[in-house]
CSV table of C-alpha atoms in Angstrom, one decimal:
chain,number,residue,atom,x,y,z
R,1,MET,CA,69.1,107.7,117.5
R,2,SER,CA,68.1,107.7,114.1
R,3,ASP,CA,70.0,105.2,111.7
R,4,LYS,CA,71.7,108.3,109.9
R,5,LYS,CA,72.9,109.6,113.3
R,6,TYR,CA,73.9,106.2,114.4
R,7,ASN,CA,76.0,105.6,111.1
R,8,PHE,CA,77.4,109.1,111.2
R,9,ALA,CA,78.7,109.0,114.8
R,10,LEU,CA,80.3,105.7,114.1
R,11,ILE,CA,82.0,106.8,110.8
R,12,SER,CA,83.2,109.8,112.6
R,13,PHE,CA,84.5,107.8,115.6
R,14,ILE,CA,86.5,105.5,113.4
R,15,LEU,CA,87.9,108.4,111.1
R,16,VAL,CA,89.2,109.9,114.3
R,17,LEU,CA,91.1,106.7,114.8
R,18,ILE,CA,92.2,106.3,111.2
R,19,LEU,CA,93.3,110.0,110.8
R,20,PRO,CA,96.8,109.7,112.6
R,21,PHE,CA,98.0,106.8,109.7
R,22,PHE,CA,97.7,109.4,107.1
R,23,ILE,CA,98.8,112.6,109.0
R,24,ASN,CA,102.1,110.5,109.7
R,25,LEU,CA,102.5,110.0,106.1
R,26,ILE,CA,103.6,113.8,105.7
R,27,PHE,CA,106.7,112.7,107.5
R,28,ASN,CA,107.6,109.2,105.8
R,29,HIS,CA,110.5,108.7,103.6
R,30,PRO,CA,112.0,106.1,101.2
R,31,THR,CA,114.3,103.3,102.4
R,32,PHE,CA,116.1,100.3,101.3
R,33,ASP,CA,114.6,98.3,98.5
R,34,ASP,CA,112.6,101.5,97.3
R,35,PHE,CA,116.3,103.1,96.0
R,36,TYR,CA,117.5,99.5,95.1
R,37,TYR,CA,114.6,99.2,92.2
R,38,SER,CA,115.0,103.0,91.3
R,39,GLU,CA,118.9,102.8,91.0
R,40,LYS,CA,119.2,99.4,89.3
R,41,ALA,CA,116.6,100.6,86.7
R,42,ARG,CA,118.7,103.6,86.0
R,43,HIS,CA,122.1,101.8,86.1
R,44,PHE,CA,121.1,98.7,83.7
R,45,GLY,CA,118.2,100.4,82.0
R,46,TYR,CA,114.7,99.5,82.5
R,47,PHE,CA,114.2,96.5,80.5
R,48,ASP,CA,117.8,94.8,81.4
R,49,ALA,CA,117.1,95.4,85.0
R,50,GLN,CA,113.7,93.5,84.8
R,51,MET,CA,115.5,90.5,83.2
R,52,LYS,CA,118.3,90.5,85.9
R,53,TRP,CA,115.7,90.5,88.7
R,54,TYR,CA,114.0,87.6,87.0
R,55,LYS,CA,116.9,85.6,86.4
R,56,TYR,CA,118.9,86.4,89.7
R,57,TRP,CA,116.7,87.4,92.4
R,58,THR,CA,112.7,87.1,92.0
R,59,GLY,CA,110.1,86.4,90.0
R,60,LYS,CA,107.7,89.3,91.0
R,61,PHE,CA,107.3,90.5,87.4
R,62,PHE,CA,104.7,92.9,88.0
R,63,SER,CA,105.9,94.6,91.5
R,64,THR,CA,109.4,95.0,90.0
R,65,ALA,CA,108.2,96.5,86.7
R,66,VAL,CA,106.2,99.3,88.6
R,67,LEU,CA,108.6,99.9,91.2
R,68,SER,CA,111.3,100.3,88.6
R,69,ILE,CA,109.5,103.4,87.5
R,70,SER,CA,108.7,104.8,90.9
R,71,PRO,CA,108.8,108.5,91.6
R,72,LEU,CA,112.4,107.9,92.9
R,73,TYR,CA,113.6,106.8,89.4
R,74,PHE,CA,112.7,110.5,88.4
R,75,ARG,CA,114.3,111.9,91.8
R,76,SER,CA,111.2,113.1,93.1
R,77,PHE,CA,110.7,112.5,97.0
R,78,VAL,CA,107.5,114.6,96.6
R,79,GLY,CA,106.1,112.2,94.1
R,80,TYR,CA,107.1,109.3,96.3
R,81,ASP,CA,104.9,110.6,99.3
R,82,ILE,CA,102.2,111.3,96.8
R,83,LEU,CA,102.1,107.8,95.6
R,84,VAL,CA,102.0,106.1,98.9
R,85,PHE,CA,99.3,108.5,100.0
R,86,LEU,CA,97.4,107.7,96.7
R,87,VAL,CA,97.5,103.9,97.0
R,88,ASN,CA,96.6,104.1,100.8
R,89,VAL,CA,93.6,106.1,100.2
R,90,MET,CA,92.7,103.9,97.3
R,91,THR,CA,92.2,101.0,99.5
R,92,PRO,CA,88.8,102.4,101.1
R,93,ILE,CA,87.6,103.9,98.2
R,94,VAL,CA,88.1,100.4,96.6
R,95,ILE,CA,86.1,98.6,99.2
R,96,TYR,CA,83.3,101.2,99.0
R,97,LYS,CA,83.2,100.5,95.2
R,98,LEU,CA,82.9,96.7,95.6
R,99,LEU,CA,80.5,97.1,98.4
R,100,SER,CA,78.5,99.3,96.2
R,101,GLN,CA,78.8,96.9,93.3
R,102,ILE,CA,77.7,93.8,95.3
R,103,THR,CA,74.6,95.7,97.0
R,104,GLY,CA,73.8,98.2,94.5
R,105,ALA,CA,71.0,100.5,95.9
R,106,ILE,CA,69.9,98.3,98.9
R,107,LEU,CA,72.2,100.1,101.2
R,108,THR,CA,72.5,103.9,101.6
R,109,THR,CA,75.7,105.8,101.1
R,110,SER,CA,76.0,106.2,105.0
R,111,GLU,CA,75.4,102.4,105.5
R,112,LYS,CA,78.2,101.5,102.7
R,113,SER,CA,80.7,104.2,104.1
R,114,LEU,CA,80.2,102.8,107.7
R,115,LEU,CA,81.0,99.3,106.2
R,116,THR,CA,83.7,100.7,104.3
R,117,VAL,CA,85.7,102.6,107.2
R,118,SER,CA,84.9,99.5,109.5
R,119,VAL,CA,86.5,97.2,107.5
R,120,TYR,CA,89.6,99.3,106.7
R,121,PHE,CA,90.0,100.4,110.5
R,122,VAL,CA,89.9,96.7,111.6
R,123,PHE,CA,92.4,96.2,108.8
R,124,LEU,CA,94.8,98.8,110.0
R,125,CYS,CA,94.6,97.4,113.4
R,126,SER,CA,95.1,93.7,112.5
R,127,MET,CA,98.0,94.3,110.0
R,128,PRO,CA,101.0,92.5,111.2
R,129,ALA,CA,103.5,94.7,109.4
R,130,LEU,CA,101.8,98.1,109.5
R,131,ALA,CA,105.3,99.9,108.5
R,132,GLN,CA,106.0,97.7,105.6
R,133,GLY,CA,102.4,97.7,104.4
R,134,PHE,CA,101.3,101.1,105.0
R,135,TYR,CA,104.5,103.7,104.9
R,136,TRP,CA,107.0,101.5,102.3
R,137,LEU,CA,106.3,101.6,98.8
R,138,THR,CA,107.9,98.5,98.2
R,139,GLY,CA,105.8,96.7,100.8
R,140,ILE,CA,102.9,98.5,99.4
R,141,PHE,CA,102.9,97.4,95.7
R,142,VAL,CA,104.2,93.8,96.7
R,143,TYR,CA,101.3,93.1,99.6
R,144,LEU,CA,98.8,96.0,99.4
R,145,VAL,CA,98.2,96.5,95.7
R,146,PRO,CA,97.4,92.8,95.2
R,147,ILE,CA,94.5,93.3,97.7
R,148,LEU,CA,93.1,96.4,95.7
R,149,LEU,CA,93.6,94.6,92.5
R,150,THR,CA,91.8,91.5,93.7
R,151,MET,CA,88.9,93.5,94.8
R,152,LEU,CA,89.1,95.2,91.3
R,153,PHE,CA,88.9,92.1,89.7
R,154,PHE,CA,85.6,91.0,91.6
R,155,ILE,CA,84.3,94.4,90.7
R,156,CYS,CA,84.7,93.5,87.0
R,157,TYR,CA,83.5,90.0,87.4
R,158,SER,CA,80.3,91.3,89.0
R,159,LYS,CA,79.5,93.5,86.3
R,160,LEU,CA,80.2,90.8,83.8
R,161,SER,CA,76.9,89.3,84.6
R,162,ALA,CA,74.8,92.3,83.7
R,163,ALA,CA,76.9,93.5,80.7
R,164,VAL,CA,75.0,93.9,77.3
R,165,GLY,CA,76.8,93.6,74.3
R,166,LYS,CA,79.6,91.6,73.3
R,167,SER,CA,82.0,94.7,73.1
R,168,LYS,CA,81.4,95.7,76.6
R,169,ARG,CA,81.8,91.9,77.9
R,170,PHE,CA,85.0,91.5,76.0
R,171,THR,CA,86.3,94.7,77.6
R,172,LEU,CA,85.5,93.5,81.2
R,173,ILE,CA,86.9,89.9,80.5
R,174,PHE,CA,90.2,91.6,79.1
R,175,ILE,CA,90.9,94.3,82.1
R,176,ALA,CA,90.0,91.3,84.4
R,177,THR,CA,92.6,89.1,82.7
R,178,ILE,CA,95.3,91.6,82.9
R,179,ILE,CA,94.5,92.3,86.6
R,180,LEU,CA,95.0,88.7,87.3
R,181,VAL,CA,98.1,88.3,85.7
R,182,ALA,CA,99.1,91.5,87.7
R,183,ILE,CA,98.0,90.1,91.0
R,184,THR,CA,100.1,86.7,90.6
R,185,GLY,CA,103.0,88.7,89.4
R,186,SER,CA,103.0,90.8,92.5
R,187,SER,CA,104.3,88.6,94.8
R,188,GLU,CA,104.1,84.6,95.7
R,189,ILE,CA,101.7,85.2,98.5
R,190,ALA,CA,99.3,87.0,96.2
R,191,MET,CA,99.6,84.5,93.5
R,192,VAL,CA,98.6,81.8,96.3
R,193,PHE,CA,95.7,84.2,97.5
R,194,ILE,CA,94.2,84.7,94.2
R,195,ALA,CA,94.5,81.2,93.2
R,196,SER,CA,92.9,79.6,96.1
R,197,LEU,CA,90.3,82.5,96.5
R,198,PHE,CA,89.1,82.0,92.6
R,199,VAL,CA,89.3,78.2,92.7
R,200,SER,CA,87.0,78.5,95.9
R,201,PHE,CA,84.9,81.0,94.3
R,202,LEU,CA,84.4,78.9,91.3
R,203,LEU,CA,83.3,75.7,93.3
R,204,LEU,CA,80.8,78.0,95.2
R,205,LYS,CA,79.6,79.1,92.0
R,206,PHE,CA,79.2,75.7,90.6
R,207,LYS,CA,77.3,74.4,93.5
R,208,MET,CA,74.9,77.3,93.3
R,209,LYS,CA,74.5,77.6,89.5
R,210,GLY,CA,75.3,74.0,88.5
R,211,LYS,CA,77.8,75.5,85.8
R,212,ILE,CA,80.9,77.7,85.1
R,213,ASP,CA,81.1,80.1,82.2
R,214,LEU,CA,83.7,80.2,79.4
R,215,TYR,CA,85.3,83.7,80.9
R,216,ASP,CA,86.0,81.7,84.0
R,217,ILE,CA,88.2,79.3,82.0
R,218,VAL,CA,89.9,82.3,80.6
R,219,PHE,CA,90.7,83.8,84.2
R,220,CYS,CA,91.9,80.3,85.5
R,221,SER,CA,94.2,80.4,82.3
R,222,ALA,CA,95.6,83.8,83.4
R,223,ILE,CA,96.2,82.8,86.8
R,224,ILE,CA,98.1,79.6,85.6
R,225,LEU,CA,99.9,81.8,83.2
R,226,GLY,CA,100.9,84.3,85.9
R,227,SER,CA,102.0,81.8,88.0
R,228,TYR,CA,103.9,80.1,85.9
R,229,ILE,CA,105.8,83.0,85.3
R,230,ILE,CA,106.5,83.9,88.9
R,231,ILE,CA,107.3,80.3,89.9
R,232,SER,CA,109.8,79.4,86.8
R,233,ALA,CA,111.8,82.4,87.8
R,234,PRO,CA,115.6,81.3,88.0
R,235,GLY,CA,115.9,84.0,90.7
R,236,ASN,CA,113.9,82.1,92.8
R,237,ASP,CA,116.1,78.9,92.9
R,238,LEU,CA,118.9,81.2,93.8
R,239,ARG,CA,117.2,82.9,96.7
R,240,SER,CA,115.9,79.4,97.9
R,241,GLU,CA,119.4,78.3,98.7
R,242,THR,CA,119.5,80.6,101.6
R,243,PHE,CA,116.4,78.7,103.2
R,244,PRO,CA,117.7,75.1,104.0
R,245,MET,CA,114.5,73.9,105.8
R,246,LYS,CA,112.3,74.7,102.7
R,247,ASN,CA,109.9,72.0,101.2
R,248,ASP,CA,109.6,70.0,104.3
R,249,PHE,CA,105.8,69.0,104.3
R,250,LEU,CA,105.6,67.9,108.0
R,251,HIS,CA,107.3,70.7,109.1
R,252,SER,CA,105.5,73.1,106.9
R,253,VAL,CA,102.0,71.6,108.2
R,254,ILE,CA,102.9,71.9,111.7
R,255,LEU,CA,104.3,75.5,111.7
R,256,SER,CA,101.6,76.9,109.5
R,257,ALA,CA,98.9,75.5,111.5
R,258,THR,CA,100.5,76.9,114.7
R,259,GLU,CA,100.8,80.3,113.2
R,260,LEU,CA,97.3,80.3,111.5
R,261,ALA,CA,95.8,79.5,115.3
R,262,LYS,CA,98.0,82.0,116.6
R,263,ASN,CA,97.0,84.7,114.2
R,264,THR,CA,93.4,83.9,114.3
R,265,LEU,CA,93.2,84.4,118.2
R,266,LEU,CA,95.2,87.5,117.9
R,267,TRP,CA,93.0,89.2,115.2
R,268,MET,CA,89.9,88.1,117.1
R,269,PHE,CA,90.6,89.1,120.5
R,270,LYS,CA,93.5,91.6,120.4
R,271,THR,CA,91.9,94.0,117.6
R,272,PRO,CA,88.7,95.4,117.8
R,273,LEU,CA,87.2,93.1,115.2
R,274,ILE,CA,84.5,91.7,117.3
R,275,PRO,CA,83.1,95.0,118.8
R,276,VAL,CA,83.2,96.8,115.3
R,277,THR,CA,81.3,93.7,114.1
R,278,PHE,CA,78.8,94.0,116.8
R,279,LEU,CA,78.6,97.8,115.9
R,280,LEU,CA,77.4,96.7,112.1
R,281,MET,CA,74.6,94.4,113.3
R,282,PRO,CA,72.0,97.0,112.8
R,283,ILE,CA,73.1,97.4,109.0
R,284,MET,CA,73.4,93.7,108.6
R,285,SER,CA,69.8,93.6,110.0
R,286,ARG,CA,68.5,96.4,107.5
R,287,LEU,CA,70.2,94.8,104.6
R,288,ILE,CA,68.6,91.6,105.1
R,289,ARG,CA,65.1,92.9,105.5
R,290,ARG,CA,65.3,94.8,102.5
R,291,PHE,CA,66.0,91.7,100.0
R,292,SER,CA,62.9,91.4,98.2
R,293,ASN,CA,63.9,87.8,97.6
R,294,VAL,CA,66.6,85.7,99.3
R,295,PRO,CA,69.7,85.9,97.3
R,296,GLN,CA,71.3,82.9,95.8
R,297,PHE,CA,74.4,83.3,97.7
R,298,LEU,CA,72.4,83.2,101.2
R,299,LYS,CA,70.6,79.9,100.2
R,300,LEU,CA,74.0,78.1,100.3
R,301,HIS,CA,74.7,76.5,103.4
R,302,PRO,CA,77.2,78.4,105.9
R,303,ILE,CA,79.5,75.4,105.8
R,304,TYR,CA,80.7,76.0,102.3
R,305,TYR,CA,81.7,79.4,103.2
R,306,VAL,CA,83.6,78.0,106.6
R,307,ILE,CA,85.4,75.5,104.2
R,308,THR,CA,86.3,78.3,101.8
R,309,PHE,CA,87.3,80.6,104.6
R,310,LEU,CA,89.8,78.2,106.3
R,311,PHE,CA,91.0,76.8,102.9
R,312,VAL,CA,92.4,80.2,101.8
R,313,MET,CA,93.6,81.0,105.2
R,314,SER,CA,95.6,77.7,105.3
R,315,ALA,CA,97.0,78.0,101.8
R,316,CYS,CA,98.2,81.6,102.5
R,317,THR,CA,99.8,80.6,105.7
R,318,PHE,CA,101.2,77.1,104.4
R,319,ALA,CA,102.8,78.5,101.2
R,320,PRO,CA,105.3,80.9,102.8
R,321,VAL,CA,106.2,78.2,105.1
R,322,TRP,CA,106.7,75.6,102.4
R,323,SER,CA,108.9,78.1,100.5
R,324,THR,CA,111.2,78.8,103.2
R,325,GLY,CA,110.7,76.8,106.3
R,326,LEU,CA,110.3,79.7,108.6
R,327,VAL,CA,107.6,81.5,110.2
R,328,PRO,CA,105.9,83.4,107.5
R,329,PHE,CA,107.2,87.2,107.4
R,330,LYS,CA,104.8,89.5,108.7
R,331,ARG,CA,105.0,91.6,105.8
R,332,THR,CA,103.4,88.5,103.8
R,333,GLN,CA,100.4,88.3,106.2
R,334,ASN,CA,99.3,91.5,105.7
R,335,VAL,CA,97.3,89.8,102.8
R,336,VAL,CA,96.0,87.1,105.1
R,337,SER,CA,94.9,89.9,107.8
R,338,PHE,CA,92.6,91.8,105.1
R,339,PHE,CA,90.8,88.4,104.1
R,340,PHE,CA,90.6,87.4,107.7
R,341,VAL,CA,88.8,90.5,108.8
R,342,ALA,CA,86.6,90.8,105.5
R,343,GLY,CA,85.7,87.1,105.7
R,344,PHE,CA,84.9,87.2,109.5
R,345,MET,CA,82.5,89.9,108.9
R,346,PHE,CA,80.9,88.1,105.8
R,347,LEU,CA,80.5,84.8,107.7
R,348,THR,CA,78.9,86.8,110.6
R,349,PHE,CA,76.4,88.4,108.2
R,350,VAL,CA,75.7,85.1,106.4
R,351,PHE,CA,75.0,83.1,109.9
R,352,TYR,CA,73.1,86.2,111.2
R,353,SER,CA,70.9,86.0,108.1
R,354,ARG,CA,69.9,82.3,108.8
R,355,SER,CA,68.7,83.2,112.3
R,356,ALA,CA,65.1,84.3,113.1
R,357,SER,CA,66.2,87.2,114.7
R,358,SER,CA,67.4,88.7,111.5
R,359,LYS,CA,64.3,89.2,110.2
R,360,LYS,CA,62.8,91.6,113.3
R,361,LEU,CA,63.7,95.2,113.4
R,362,ILE,CA,66.6,95.6,115.9
R,363,PRO,CA,65.1,97.6,118.8
R,364,ASP,CA,66.3,101.0,119.7
R,365,LYS,CA,67.9,99.9,123.0
R,366,PHE,CA,70.5,97.9,121.1
R,367,ILE,CA,71.4,101.2,119.3
R,368,LYS,CA,71.6,102.7,122.7
R,369,LEU,CA,74.0,99.9,123.9
R,370,SER,CA,76.4,100.7,121.2
R,371,PHE,CA,78.6,102.7,123.8
R,372,ILE,CA,79.6,99.3,125.1
R,373,PRO,CA,81.7,98.1,122.2
R,374,VAL,CA,82.9,101.7,121.5
R,375,ILE,CA,84.3,101.6,125.2
R,376,THR,CA,85.8,98.1,124.5
R,377,ILE,CA,87.5,99.4,121.3
R,378,LEU,CA,88.8,102.5,123.4
R,379,ILE,CA,90.1,100.1,126.0
R,380,LEU,CA,91.8,97.7,123.5
R,381,LEU,CA,93.5,100.3,121.7
R,382,GLY,CA,94.4,102.4,124.9
R,383,PHE,CA,96.0,99.6,126.8
R,384,THR,CA,97.3,97.0,124.5
R,385,LYS,CA,99.9,97.4,121.9
R,386,ASN,CA,98.5,98.0,118.7
R,387,ASN,CA,98.8,99.9,115.4
R,388,VAL,CA,96.4,102.9,116.4
R,389,ARG,CA,98.1,103.4,119.6
R,390,SER,CA,101.6,103.5,118.1
R,391,SER,CA,100.3,105.7,115.4
R,392,PHE,CA,98.8,108.2,118.0
R,393,ALA,CA,102.1,108.2,119.8
R,394,ASP,CA,104.4,108.5,116.9
R,395,LEU,CA,102.2,111.8,115.9
R,396,ILE,CA,101.6,113.0,119.4
R,397,THR,CA,105.0,112.7,121.0
R,398,GLY,CA,106.6,114.6,118.0
R,399,THR,CA,108.7,111.1,116.9
R,400,ALA,CA,107.2,111.2,113.4
R,401,TYR,CA,108.3,114.9,113.1
R,402,GLN,CA,111.6,114.7,114.6
R,403,TYR,CA,112.4,111.7,112.1
R,404,ASP,CA,111.2,114.0,109.1
R,405,ILE,CA,113.4,117.0,110.2
R,406,GLN,CA,116.5,114.5,110.7
R,407,MET,CA,116.0,113.1,107.3
R,408,LYS,CA,115.9,116.5,105.6
R,409,GLN,CA,118.9,117.7,107.2
R,410,ARG,CA,120.7,114.5,106.2
R,411,TYR,CA,119.5,115.0,102.3
R,412,ASP,CA,120.6,118.6,102.5
R,413,TYR,CA,124.0,117.9,103.9
R,414,ILE,CA,124.5,115.4,101.1
R,415,ARG,CA,123.7,117.7,98.3
R,416,LYS,CA,125.9,120.3,99.5
R,417,ASN,CA,128.8,118.1,100.2
R,418,ASP,CA,131.2,117.1,97.3
R,419,SER,CA,133.7,115.0,99.3
R,420,GLU,CA,135.0,111.6,98.1
R,421,LEU,CA,133.1,109.9,101.0
R,422,ILE,CA,130.5,111.8,102.6
R,423,GLU,CA,129.7,110.7,106.3
R,424,VAL,CA,126.3,111.4,107.9
R,425,ASN,CA,124.9,110.9,111.1
R,426,ASP,CA,122.8,108.1,112.1
R,427,ILE,CA,118.8,108.6,112.6
R,428,LYS,CA,117.8,108.7,116.1
R,429,ASN,CA,114.4,107.5,117.5
R,430,ILE,CA,112.6,106.1,114.6
R,431,PRO,CA,109.1,105.9,114.7
R,432,ARG,CA,107.4,102.8,115.6
R,433,THR,CA,105.0,102.8,112.7
R,434,PHE,CA,107.6,103.4,110.1
R,435,TYR,CA,109.8,101.1,108.2
R,436,PHE,CA,113.3,102.2,108.2
R,437,THR,CA,116.7,100.4,107.2
R,438,ASP,CA,119.7,102.7,107.4
R,439,ILE,CA,122.9,102.8,105.4
R,440,THR,CA,125.9,101.5,107.1
R,441,THR,CA,129.6,102.6,108.0
R,442,ASP,CA,130.6,100.4,104.9
R,443,LYS,CA,130.7,102.5,101.8
R,444,ASN,CA,130.4,99.4,100.0
R,445,PHE,CA,127.4,98.1,101.4
R,446,ASP,CA,124.6,97.9,98.9
R,447,LEU,CA,122.2,100.3,100.1
R,448,ASN,CA,125.0,102.8,100.8
R,449,ILE,CA,125.8,102.4,97.0
R,450,TRP,CA,122.2,102.7,95.9
R,451,TYR,CA,122.1,106.0,98.1
R,452,ALA,CA,125.2,107.3,96.5
R,453,GLN,CA,123.9,106.8,93.2
R,454,TYR,CA,120.6,108.2,94.0
R,455,PHE,CA,122.3,111.6,95.2
R,456,GLY,CA,124.8,111.4,92.7
R,457,LYS,CA,127.7,111.2,94.8
R,458,LYS,CA,130.8,108.9,94.8
R,459,SER,CA,130.2,107.3,98.1
R,460,ILE,CA,128.0,107.9,101.4
R,461,ALA,CA,128.3,106.2,104.6
R,462,LEU,CA,127.5,106.5,108.2
R,463,LYS,CA,130.1,108.1,110.7
R,464,LYS,CA,131.9,105.6,112.7
R,465,THR,CA,131.5,106.1,116.6
R,466,ASP,CA,133.7,104.7,119.2
R,467,ASN,CA,132.0,102.2,121.3
R,468,PRO,CA,131.9,103.0,124.9
């Protein structure tokens, strides 16, 4: 099998497994905080709403600012669906752009495409909270968008070294600075992620080049500024009062170390990470052999990358435990899972590049054995609980479709009803991959109030049912 056919076959195989995630987006609907942000902004006014969130709830200044003018603000469910789709489809696109920026013309389009879909596929499989990171707009902007922005930042950073002219360099520095502030303002976990990652990056850069540039200081300042804004929010203090075990150092160290160990084992052995990485070995081999000179980053001892990997992982696991005293919410670990997947593949490449076998052409028999990891992937996905299996199940069984029908019937009923109190039926059989928090029988519950405001009604509640 030729290299092109090998790449095409694997890309097709992986895309088939990814496709249900996107098909199910057709049946997705907004929920909970999606209404909260848009309705608060309409009620108080955009800028007043930002100040109220900052003072009384959260310091996430970037994500709240963006979510306040989501399509729901303009009363558009269609716009909501389009935005969720666009952000999700941007993820593999940005991964591809980053790979293109790093590898240049060394890899072919098909090779970069295979790397892209591989990283993206394993990320979808390893995502601890798929429902809150793929189908929920609020979760997307708080936890997924920072990942995209981080990759965009490093694309800008990479272009800086080749930029000619003060104007172009200034533009790149300005854009990168804005991106960094946006990342830190997305969420606390995003702040810790970019801070730990960039500090580690600068240490590696200093180790390799013996210096850091002036714009690195600018970028550090941007991270510090954004971090200060998010940390100093009065709303954080009010919200932290609900976590009595917060800021217990020993407890945080033990619990975060335990969770990191659990997640590491889970992502390595209960996702297709290892078999997919094995399938990428031919590309890694070709990439190494195509280097005219050994790149500077491959001359650095792998131990430095291992330390960086562990440091960022540990920081991103420790921070949420320290701030709450609880096991990290799964949605916060979506960020960590992406870094783990990308970092694991990068470390595999680094270690493989130092082996003698990496300089040799991988024989055809290796390619012929590729069916082994493919079968392993199918077994993992078919016989274990995972995001891919759940996505296929929601689609094939019609659960996602029926959910969509129920939601549309509810919307239609609400729009046509002018009662003082509109009572609706509860939603049955929620898809496993969707995030859904329903209104309650209490018309004064927060979500009920936001719901009623959105549809322009006085009050909405679930119908009360007698317990058997």
